[in-house]
Short mmCIF file of C-alpha atoms in Angstrom, two decimals:
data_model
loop_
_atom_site.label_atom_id
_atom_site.label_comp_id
_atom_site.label_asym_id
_atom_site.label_seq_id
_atom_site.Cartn_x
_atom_site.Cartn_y
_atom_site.Cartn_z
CA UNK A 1 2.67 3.76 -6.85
CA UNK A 2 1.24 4.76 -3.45
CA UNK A 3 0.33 8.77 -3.15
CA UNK A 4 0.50 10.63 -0.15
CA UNK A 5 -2.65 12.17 1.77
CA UNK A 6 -2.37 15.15 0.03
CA UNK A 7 -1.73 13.96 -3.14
CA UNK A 8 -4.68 11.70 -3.06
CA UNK A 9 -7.00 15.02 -2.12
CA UNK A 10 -5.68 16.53 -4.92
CA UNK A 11 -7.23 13.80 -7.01
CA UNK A 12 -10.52 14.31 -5.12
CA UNK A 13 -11.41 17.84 -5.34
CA UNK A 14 -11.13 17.31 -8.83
CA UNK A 15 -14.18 14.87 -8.91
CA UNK A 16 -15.42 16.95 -6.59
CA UNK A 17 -15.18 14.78 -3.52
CA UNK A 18 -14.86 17.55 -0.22
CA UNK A 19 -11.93 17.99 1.10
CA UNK A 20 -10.81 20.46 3.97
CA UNK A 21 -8.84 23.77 3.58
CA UNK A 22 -5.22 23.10 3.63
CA UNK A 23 -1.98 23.55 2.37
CA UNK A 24 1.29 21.65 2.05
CA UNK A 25 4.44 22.55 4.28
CA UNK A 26 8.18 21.75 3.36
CA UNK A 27 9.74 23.64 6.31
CA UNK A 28 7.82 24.73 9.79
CA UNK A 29 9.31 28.35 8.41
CA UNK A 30 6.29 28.51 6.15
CA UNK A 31 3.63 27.82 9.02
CA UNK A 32 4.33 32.10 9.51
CA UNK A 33 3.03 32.30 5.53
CA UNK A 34 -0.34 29.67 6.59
CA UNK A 35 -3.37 30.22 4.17
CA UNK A 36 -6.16 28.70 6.47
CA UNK A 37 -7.18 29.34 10.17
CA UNK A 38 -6.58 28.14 13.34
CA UNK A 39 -7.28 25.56 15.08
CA UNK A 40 -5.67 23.38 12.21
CA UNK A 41 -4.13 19.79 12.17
CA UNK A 42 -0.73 18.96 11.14
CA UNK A 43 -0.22 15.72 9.83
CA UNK A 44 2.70 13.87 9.05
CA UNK A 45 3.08 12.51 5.35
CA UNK A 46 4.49 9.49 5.25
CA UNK A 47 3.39 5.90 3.18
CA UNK A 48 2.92 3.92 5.90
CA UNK A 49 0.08 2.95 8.20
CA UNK A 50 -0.84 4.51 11.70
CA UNK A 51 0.68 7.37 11.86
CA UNK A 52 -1.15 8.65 14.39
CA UNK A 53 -0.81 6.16 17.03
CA UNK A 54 3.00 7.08 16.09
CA UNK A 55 2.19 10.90 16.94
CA UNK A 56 1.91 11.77 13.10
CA UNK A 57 -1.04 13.47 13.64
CA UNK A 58 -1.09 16.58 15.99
CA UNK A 59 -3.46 19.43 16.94
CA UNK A 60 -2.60 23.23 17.34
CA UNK A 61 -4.43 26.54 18.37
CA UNK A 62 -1.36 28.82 17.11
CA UNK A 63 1.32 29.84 14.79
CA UNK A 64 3.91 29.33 17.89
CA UNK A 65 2.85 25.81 18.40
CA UNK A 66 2.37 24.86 15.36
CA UNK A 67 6.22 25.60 14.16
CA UNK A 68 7.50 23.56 17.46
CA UNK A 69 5.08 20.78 16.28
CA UNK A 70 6.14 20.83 12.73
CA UNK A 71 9.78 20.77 13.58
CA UNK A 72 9.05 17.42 15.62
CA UNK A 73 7.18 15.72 12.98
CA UNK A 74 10.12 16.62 10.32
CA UNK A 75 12.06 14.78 12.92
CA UNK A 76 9.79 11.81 13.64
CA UNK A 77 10.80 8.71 12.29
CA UNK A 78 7.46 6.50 11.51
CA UNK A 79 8.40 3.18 10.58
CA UNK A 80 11.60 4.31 9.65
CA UNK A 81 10.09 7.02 7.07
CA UNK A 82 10.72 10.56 7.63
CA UNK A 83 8.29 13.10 6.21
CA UNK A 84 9.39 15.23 3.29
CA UNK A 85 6.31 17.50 3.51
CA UNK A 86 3.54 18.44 6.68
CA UNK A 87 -0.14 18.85 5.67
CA UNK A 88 -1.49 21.57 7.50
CA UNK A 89 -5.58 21.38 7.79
CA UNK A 90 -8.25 22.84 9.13
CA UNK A 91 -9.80 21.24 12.19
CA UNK A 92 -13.41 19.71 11.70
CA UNK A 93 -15.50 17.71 13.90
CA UNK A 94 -17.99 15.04 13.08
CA UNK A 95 -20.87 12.78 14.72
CA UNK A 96 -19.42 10.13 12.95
CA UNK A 97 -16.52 8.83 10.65
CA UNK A 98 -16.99 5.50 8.52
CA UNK A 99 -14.77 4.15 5.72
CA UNK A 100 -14.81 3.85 1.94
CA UNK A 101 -13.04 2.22 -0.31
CA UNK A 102 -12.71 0.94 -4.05
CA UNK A 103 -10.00 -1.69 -4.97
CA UNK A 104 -9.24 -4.03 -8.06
CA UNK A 105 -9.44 -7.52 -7.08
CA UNK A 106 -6.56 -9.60 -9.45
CA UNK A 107 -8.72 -12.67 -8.35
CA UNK A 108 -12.29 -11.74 -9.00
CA UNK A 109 -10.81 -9.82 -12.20
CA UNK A 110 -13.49 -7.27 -11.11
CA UNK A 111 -13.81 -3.57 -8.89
CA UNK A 112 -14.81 -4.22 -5.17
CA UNK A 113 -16.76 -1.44 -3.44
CA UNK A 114 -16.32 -1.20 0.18
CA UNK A 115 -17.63 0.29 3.38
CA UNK A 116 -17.78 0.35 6.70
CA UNK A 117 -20.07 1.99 8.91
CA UNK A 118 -17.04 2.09 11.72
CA UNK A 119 -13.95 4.16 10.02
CA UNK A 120 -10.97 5.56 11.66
CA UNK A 121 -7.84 3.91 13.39
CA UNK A 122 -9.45 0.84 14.89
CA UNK A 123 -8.76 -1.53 12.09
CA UNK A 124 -10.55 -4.81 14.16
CA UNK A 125 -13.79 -2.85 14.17
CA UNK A 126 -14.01 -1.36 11.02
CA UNK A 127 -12.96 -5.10 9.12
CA UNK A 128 -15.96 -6.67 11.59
CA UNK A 129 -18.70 -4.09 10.43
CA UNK A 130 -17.25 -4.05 6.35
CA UNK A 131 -19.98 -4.38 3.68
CA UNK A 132 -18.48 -5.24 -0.31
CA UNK A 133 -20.08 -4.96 -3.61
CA UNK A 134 -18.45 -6.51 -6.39
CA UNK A 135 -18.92 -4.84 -9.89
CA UNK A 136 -19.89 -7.74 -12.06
CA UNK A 137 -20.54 -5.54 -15.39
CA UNK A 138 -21.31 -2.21 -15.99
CA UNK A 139 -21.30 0.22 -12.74
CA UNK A 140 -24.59 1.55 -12.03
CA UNK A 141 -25.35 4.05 -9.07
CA UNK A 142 -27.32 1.41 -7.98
CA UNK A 143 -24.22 -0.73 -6.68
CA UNK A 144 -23.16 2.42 -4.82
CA UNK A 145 -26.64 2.68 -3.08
CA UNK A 146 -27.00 -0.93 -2.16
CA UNK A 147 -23.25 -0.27 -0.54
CA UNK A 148 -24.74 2.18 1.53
CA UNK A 149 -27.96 0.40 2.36
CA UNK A 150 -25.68 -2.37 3.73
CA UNK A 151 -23.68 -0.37 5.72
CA UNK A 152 -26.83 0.88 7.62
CA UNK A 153 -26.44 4.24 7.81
CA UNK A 154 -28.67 7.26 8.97
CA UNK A 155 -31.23 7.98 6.55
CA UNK A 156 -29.60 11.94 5.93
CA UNK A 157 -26.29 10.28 5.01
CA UNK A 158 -27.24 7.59 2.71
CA UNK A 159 -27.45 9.83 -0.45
CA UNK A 160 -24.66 12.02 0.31
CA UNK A 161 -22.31 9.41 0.89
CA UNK A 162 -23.65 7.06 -2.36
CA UNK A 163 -22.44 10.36 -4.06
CA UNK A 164 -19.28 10.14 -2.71
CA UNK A 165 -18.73 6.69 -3.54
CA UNK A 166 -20.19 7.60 -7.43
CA UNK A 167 -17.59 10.26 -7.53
CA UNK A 168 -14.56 7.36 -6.02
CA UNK A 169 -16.04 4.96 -9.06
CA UNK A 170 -15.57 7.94 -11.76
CA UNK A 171 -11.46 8.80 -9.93
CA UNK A 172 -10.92 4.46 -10.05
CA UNK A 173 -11.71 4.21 -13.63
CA UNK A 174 -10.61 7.52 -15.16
CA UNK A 175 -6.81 6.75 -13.88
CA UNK A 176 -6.67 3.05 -13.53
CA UNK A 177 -6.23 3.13 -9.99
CA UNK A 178 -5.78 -0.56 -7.74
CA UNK A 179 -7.05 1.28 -4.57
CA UNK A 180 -8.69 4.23 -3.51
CA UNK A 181 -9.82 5.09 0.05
CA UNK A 182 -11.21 6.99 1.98
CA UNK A 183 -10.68 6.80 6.25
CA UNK A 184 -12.51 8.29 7.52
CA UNK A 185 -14.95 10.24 5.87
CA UNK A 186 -16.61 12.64 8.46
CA UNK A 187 -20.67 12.45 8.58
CA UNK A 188 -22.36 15.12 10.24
CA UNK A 189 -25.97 14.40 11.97
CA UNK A 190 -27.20 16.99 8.64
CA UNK A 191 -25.85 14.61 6.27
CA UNK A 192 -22.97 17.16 5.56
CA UNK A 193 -19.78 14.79 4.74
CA UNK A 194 -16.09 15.06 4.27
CA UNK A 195 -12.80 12.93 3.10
CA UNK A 196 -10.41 13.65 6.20
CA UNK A 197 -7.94 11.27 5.12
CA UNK A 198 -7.19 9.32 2.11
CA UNK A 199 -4.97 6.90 0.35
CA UNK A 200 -4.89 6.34 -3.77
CA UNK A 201 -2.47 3.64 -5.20
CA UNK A 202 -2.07 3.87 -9.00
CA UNK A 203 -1.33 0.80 -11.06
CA UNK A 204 2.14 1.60 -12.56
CA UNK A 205 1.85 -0.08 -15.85
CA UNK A 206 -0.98 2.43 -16.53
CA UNK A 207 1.14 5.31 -16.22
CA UNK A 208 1.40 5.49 -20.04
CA UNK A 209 -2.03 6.08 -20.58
CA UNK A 210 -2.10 9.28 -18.03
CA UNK A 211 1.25 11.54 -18.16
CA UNK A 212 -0.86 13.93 -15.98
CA UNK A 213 0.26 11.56 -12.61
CA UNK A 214 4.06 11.44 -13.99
CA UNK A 215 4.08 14.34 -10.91
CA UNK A 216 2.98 12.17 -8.08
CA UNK A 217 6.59 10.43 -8.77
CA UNK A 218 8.40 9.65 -5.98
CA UNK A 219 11.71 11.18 -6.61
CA UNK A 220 13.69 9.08 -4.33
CA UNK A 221 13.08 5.90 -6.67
CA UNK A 222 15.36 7.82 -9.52
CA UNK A 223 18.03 8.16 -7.13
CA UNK A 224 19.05 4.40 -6.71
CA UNK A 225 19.70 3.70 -10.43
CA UNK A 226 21.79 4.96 -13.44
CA UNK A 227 19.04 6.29 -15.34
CA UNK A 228 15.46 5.40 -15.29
CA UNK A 229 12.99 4.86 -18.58
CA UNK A 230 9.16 5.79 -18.89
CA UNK A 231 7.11 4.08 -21.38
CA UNK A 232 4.61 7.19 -22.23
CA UNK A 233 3.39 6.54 -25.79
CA UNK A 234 4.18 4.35 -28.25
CA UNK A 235 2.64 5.97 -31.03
CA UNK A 236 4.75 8.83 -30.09
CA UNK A 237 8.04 9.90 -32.37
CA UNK A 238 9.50 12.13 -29.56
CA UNK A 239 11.74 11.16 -26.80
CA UNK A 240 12.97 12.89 -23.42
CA UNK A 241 16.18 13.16 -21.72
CA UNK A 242 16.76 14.79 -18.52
CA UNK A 243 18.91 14.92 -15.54
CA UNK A 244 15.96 16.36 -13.43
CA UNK A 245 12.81 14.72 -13.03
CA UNK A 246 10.72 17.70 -12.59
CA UNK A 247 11.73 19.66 -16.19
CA UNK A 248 11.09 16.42 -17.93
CA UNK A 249 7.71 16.17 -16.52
CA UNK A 250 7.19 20.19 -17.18
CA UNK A 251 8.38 19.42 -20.90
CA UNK A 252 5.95 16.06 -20.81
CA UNK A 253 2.72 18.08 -19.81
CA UNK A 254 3.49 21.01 -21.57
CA UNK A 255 4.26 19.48 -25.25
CA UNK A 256 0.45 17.34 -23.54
CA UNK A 257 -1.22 20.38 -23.48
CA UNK A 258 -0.94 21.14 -27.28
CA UNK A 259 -2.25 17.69 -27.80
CA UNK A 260 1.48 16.42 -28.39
CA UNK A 261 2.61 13.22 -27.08
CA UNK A 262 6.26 11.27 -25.67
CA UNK A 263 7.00 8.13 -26.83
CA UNK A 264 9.35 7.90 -23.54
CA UNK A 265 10.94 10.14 -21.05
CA UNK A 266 14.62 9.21 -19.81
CA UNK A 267 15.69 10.25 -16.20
CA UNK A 268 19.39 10.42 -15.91
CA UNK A 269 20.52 9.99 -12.14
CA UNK A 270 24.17 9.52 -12.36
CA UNK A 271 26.48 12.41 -11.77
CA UNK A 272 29.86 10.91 -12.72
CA UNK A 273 31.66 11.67 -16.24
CA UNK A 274 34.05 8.88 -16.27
CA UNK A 275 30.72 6.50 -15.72
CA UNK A 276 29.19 8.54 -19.13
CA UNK A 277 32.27 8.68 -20.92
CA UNK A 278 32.98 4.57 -20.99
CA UNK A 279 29.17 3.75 -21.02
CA UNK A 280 27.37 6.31 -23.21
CA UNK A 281 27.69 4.26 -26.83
CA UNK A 282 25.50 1.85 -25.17
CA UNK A 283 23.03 4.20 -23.97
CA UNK A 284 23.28 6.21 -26.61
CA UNK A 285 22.24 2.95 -29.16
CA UNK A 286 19.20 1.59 -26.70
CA UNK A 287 18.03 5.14 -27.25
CA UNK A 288 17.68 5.50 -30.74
CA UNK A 289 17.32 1.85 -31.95
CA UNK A 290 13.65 2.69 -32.03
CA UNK A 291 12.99 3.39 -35.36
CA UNK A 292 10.55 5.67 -34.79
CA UNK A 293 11.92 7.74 -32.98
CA UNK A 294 12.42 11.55 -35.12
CA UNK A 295 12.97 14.17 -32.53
CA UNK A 296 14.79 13.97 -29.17
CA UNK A 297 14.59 17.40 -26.70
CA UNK A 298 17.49 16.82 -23.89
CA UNK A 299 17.59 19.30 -21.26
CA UNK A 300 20.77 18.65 -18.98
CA UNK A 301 23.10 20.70 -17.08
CA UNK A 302 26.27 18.96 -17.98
CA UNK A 303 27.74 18.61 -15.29
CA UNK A 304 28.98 15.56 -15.89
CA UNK A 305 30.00 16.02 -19.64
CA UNK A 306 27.07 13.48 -20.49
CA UNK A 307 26.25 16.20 -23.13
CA UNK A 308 29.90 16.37 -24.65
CA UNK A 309 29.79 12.54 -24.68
CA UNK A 310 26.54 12.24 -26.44
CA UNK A 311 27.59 14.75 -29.29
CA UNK A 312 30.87 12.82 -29.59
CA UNK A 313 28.53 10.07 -30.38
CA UNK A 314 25.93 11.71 -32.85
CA UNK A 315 29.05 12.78 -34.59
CA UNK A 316 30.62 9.39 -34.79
CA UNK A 317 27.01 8.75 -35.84
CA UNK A 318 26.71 11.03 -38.27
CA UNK A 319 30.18 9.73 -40.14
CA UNK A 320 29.23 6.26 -39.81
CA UNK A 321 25.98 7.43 -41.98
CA UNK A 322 28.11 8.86 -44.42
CA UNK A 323 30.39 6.39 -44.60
CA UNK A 324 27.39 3.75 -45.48
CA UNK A 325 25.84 5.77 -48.07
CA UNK A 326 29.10 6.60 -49.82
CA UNK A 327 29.09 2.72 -50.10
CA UNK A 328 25.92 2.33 -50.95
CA UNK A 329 26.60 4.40 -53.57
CA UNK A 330 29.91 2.60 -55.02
CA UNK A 331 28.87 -0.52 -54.70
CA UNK A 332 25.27 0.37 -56.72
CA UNK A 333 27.63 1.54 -59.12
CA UNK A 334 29.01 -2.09 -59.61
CA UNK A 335 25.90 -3.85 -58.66
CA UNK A 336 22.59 -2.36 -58.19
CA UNK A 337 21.41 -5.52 -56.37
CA UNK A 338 23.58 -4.17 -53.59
CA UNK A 339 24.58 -7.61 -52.84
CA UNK A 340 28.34 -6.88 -52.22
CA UNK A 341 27.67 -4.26 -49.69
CA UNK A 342 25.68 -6.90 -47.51
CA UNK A 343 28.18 -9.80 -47.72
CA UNK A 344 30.94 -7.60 -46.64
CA UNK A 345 29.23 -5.56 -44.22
CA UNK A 346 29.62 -7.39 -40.64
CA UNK A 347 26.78 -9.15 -39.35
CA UNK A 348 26.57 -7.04 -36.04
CA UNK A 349 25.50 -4.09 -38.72
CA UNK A 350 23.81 -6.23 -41.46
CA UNK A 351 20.61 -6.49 -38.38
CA UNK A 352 19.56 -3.07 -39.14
CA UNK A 353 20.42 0.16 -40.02
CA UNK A 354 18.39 2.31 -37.68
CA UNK A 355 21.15 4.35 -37.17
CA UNK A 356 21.75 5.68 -40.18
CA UNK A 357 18.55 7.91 -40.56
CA UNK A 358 17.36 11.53 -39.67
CA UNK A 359 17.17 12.34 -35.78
CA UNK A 360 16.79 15.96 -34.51
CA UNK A 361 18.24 16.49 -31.50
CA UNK A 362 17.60 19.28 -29.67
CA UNK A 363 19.33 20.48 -26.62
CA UNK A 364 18.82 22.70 -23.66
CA UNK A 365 22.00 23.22 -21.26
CA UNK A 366 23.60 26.51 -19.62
CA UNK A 367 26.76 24.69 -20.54
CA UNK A 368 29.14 28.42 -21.87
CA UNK A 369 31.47 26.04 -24.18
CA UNK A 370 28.27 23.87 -25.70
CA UNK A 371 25.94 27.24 -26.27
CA UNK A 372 29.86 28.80 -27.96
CA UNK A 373 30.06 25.29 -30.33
CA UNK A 374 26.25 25.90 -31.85
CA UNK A 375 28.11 27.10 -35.33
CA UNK A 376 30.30 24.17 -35.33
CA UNK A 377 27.69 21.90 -34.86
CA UNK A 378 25.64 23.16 -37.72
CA UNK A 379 26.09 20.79 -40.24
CA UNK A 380 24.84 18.06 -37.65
CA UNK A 381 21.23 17.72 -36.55
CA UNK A 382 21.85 19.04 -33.36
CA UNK A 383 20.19 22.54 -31.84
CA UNK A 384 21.65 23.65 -28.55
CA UNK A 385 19.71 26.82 -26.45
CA UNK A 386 19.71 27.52 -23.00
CA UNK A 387 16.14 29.00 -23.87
CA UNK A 388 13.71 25.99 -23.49
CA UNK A 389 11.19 27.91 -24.92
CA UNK A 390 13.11 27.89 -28.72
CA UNK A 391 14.17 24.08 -28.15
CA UNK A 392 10.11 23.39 -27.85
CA UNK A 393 9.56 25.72 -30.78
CA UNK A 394 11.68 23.11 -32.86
CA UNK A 395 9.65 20.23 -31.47
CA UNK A 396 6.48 21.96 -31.75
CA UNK A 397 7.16 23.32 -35.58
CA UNK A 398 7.67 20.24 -37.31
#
């Protein structure tokens, strides 16, 4: 998963690698609201390469040209992306830019440091100048010196920029990133130096291990597919379900933050009920097959009647259950071996009985006739609340 500019500063400034003043713009309306000060930058973010020689990147002196700008980058079409969000900066000016970088190498099996004393746009000149430093063992700030020392740079920037590069090391590891970058990095003649662009790339299979990037998500990637499934934690008992990506990921951090984990976190996508009502069993089963699964918060506006559909099958659930340990318990009454039971039960049920077990199932929707049927439900293991707060307090209780 690829970040955007301003995603990937987000990451820096909390290893404390500089970045500028700026702040993110959905619609040029907001450029009237803008936190920093003129002259700034505007800066198209999209994924893929060059932007600038595309006219991605522009320069204003006002709040008048910098909504006319902003309107023409929402409308530029880079590659065939269109930006979802500007990043508005403040302008800074360097002696020199050169270019950073950290990547996994599937080959080697081992981090690569790179640098090049010739960043920027000019790809040719900044590959013929580019310096690496494989990380055999153990990183030492000595590998990000000797970087540094090969790059050949001034004698005031060499230990600001090995700190830099320390500080890229501590981001790569701490999230499992593939790449991290950094082009250019200003250097001012005092050795003063700052990340003025930057591009992070997060290995998705390590997404389990940090929920706290679930957020960088592109959205769009939900869109294309029935429902999506995040493997978070396996030693987790809890499982999400959600028709919006962003309240899952609220739920996710927040259940996080009192050092409580998801085992996986569901992303439902399709908005048709006659697709829910003919295809929900099977959902419904590859759901809670998982025998360890206890507890499942669903938050869901039901506006498809997946909601109605689902409780239709936790009560046909629920019987079923009944129905087997009524059996269980005639047939023990005949044969304790319970041997009976098993030769007549069919073989597509004889596999296992996950199913027929103790599930909570809590449920936030604004649906009026599902918040009217909570007293009906009562003798099922199902809470509904349109308060998200008291479906937590369930989770968070037990």
């Amino acid at each position: 998963m690829d970040l955007l500019e301003y995603q990937a500063k987000e990451l820096f400034s909390q290893v404390g690698i500089p970045v500028l003043p700026s702040q993110s713009i959905a619609d040029p309306s907001e450029l009237k609201n803008l936190h920093i000060h003129y002259p700034i930058v505007l800066k198209s973010q999209v994924l893929v390469s060059g932007r600038a020689k595309f006219g991605g990147v522009r320069f204003v002196e006002n709040t008048i040209d910098a909504i006319a700008v902003a309107q023409s980058l929402f409308n530029l079409s880079i590659e065939g992306e269109y930006p979802k969000v500007i990043l508005a900066e403040s302008r800074y000016d360097v002696e020199n830019e050169i270019f950073l970088g950290i990547m996994f190498d599937y080959v080697l099996k081992k981090p690569v440091l790179m640098g090049s004393s010739q960043g920027g746009i000019n790809v040719e000149i900044l590959l013929d100048n580019l310096q690496t430093c494989v990380i055999e063992e153990e990183f030492l700030p000595f590998h990000a010196r000797h970087l540094v020392m090969k790059m050949n740079l001034k004698k005031k920037a060499i230990a600001p920029v090995t700190a830099i590069i320390e500080k890229m090391y501590d981001l790569f590891i701490q999230n499992d990133l593939d790449i991290i970058e950094i082009n250019p990095l200003g250097v001012k003649n005092n050795g003063e130096v700052m990340a003025l662009d930057g591009k992070i790339r997060i290995n998705d299979d390590s997404l389990n291990r940090h929920p706290n990037l679930l957020k960088y998500l592109n959205k769009d990637q939900f869109l294309s597919t029935v429902y999506s499934c995040l493997e978070i934690n396996n030693k987790s008992d809890i499982v999400i379900i959600s028709d919006s990506i962003d309240e899952a990921i609220f739920i996710l951090n927040h259940l996080e933050g009192k050092n409580i984990f998801t085992q996986k976190l569901y992303v439902l996508t399709h908005k048709n009920q006659q697709f829910w009502t003919s295809n929900i069993t099977q959902v419904f089963r590859q759901i809670i097959e998982n025998t360890s699964v206890k507890k499942i918060i669903i938050t869901h506006s039901n506006q498809d009647n997946f909601v109605d559909a689902l409780i239709e099958e936790i009560k046909k659930s629920h019987q079923e259950e009944i129905n087997y340990k009524e059996l269980i318990s005639q047939d023990r009454e005949e044969r304790p071996t319970g041997t009976r039971l098993w030769n007549e039960t069919p073989k597509s049920k004889q596999k296992t009985n996950n199913l027929y077990r103790y599930i909570q199932w809590s449920i936030r929707t604004f649906s009026p006739h599902l918040l009217s049927e909570q007293e009906s439900l009562n003798l099922l293991p199902i809470k509904i609340d349109n308060n998200l707060d008291k479906i937590l307090q369930i989770i968070l209780k037990d």
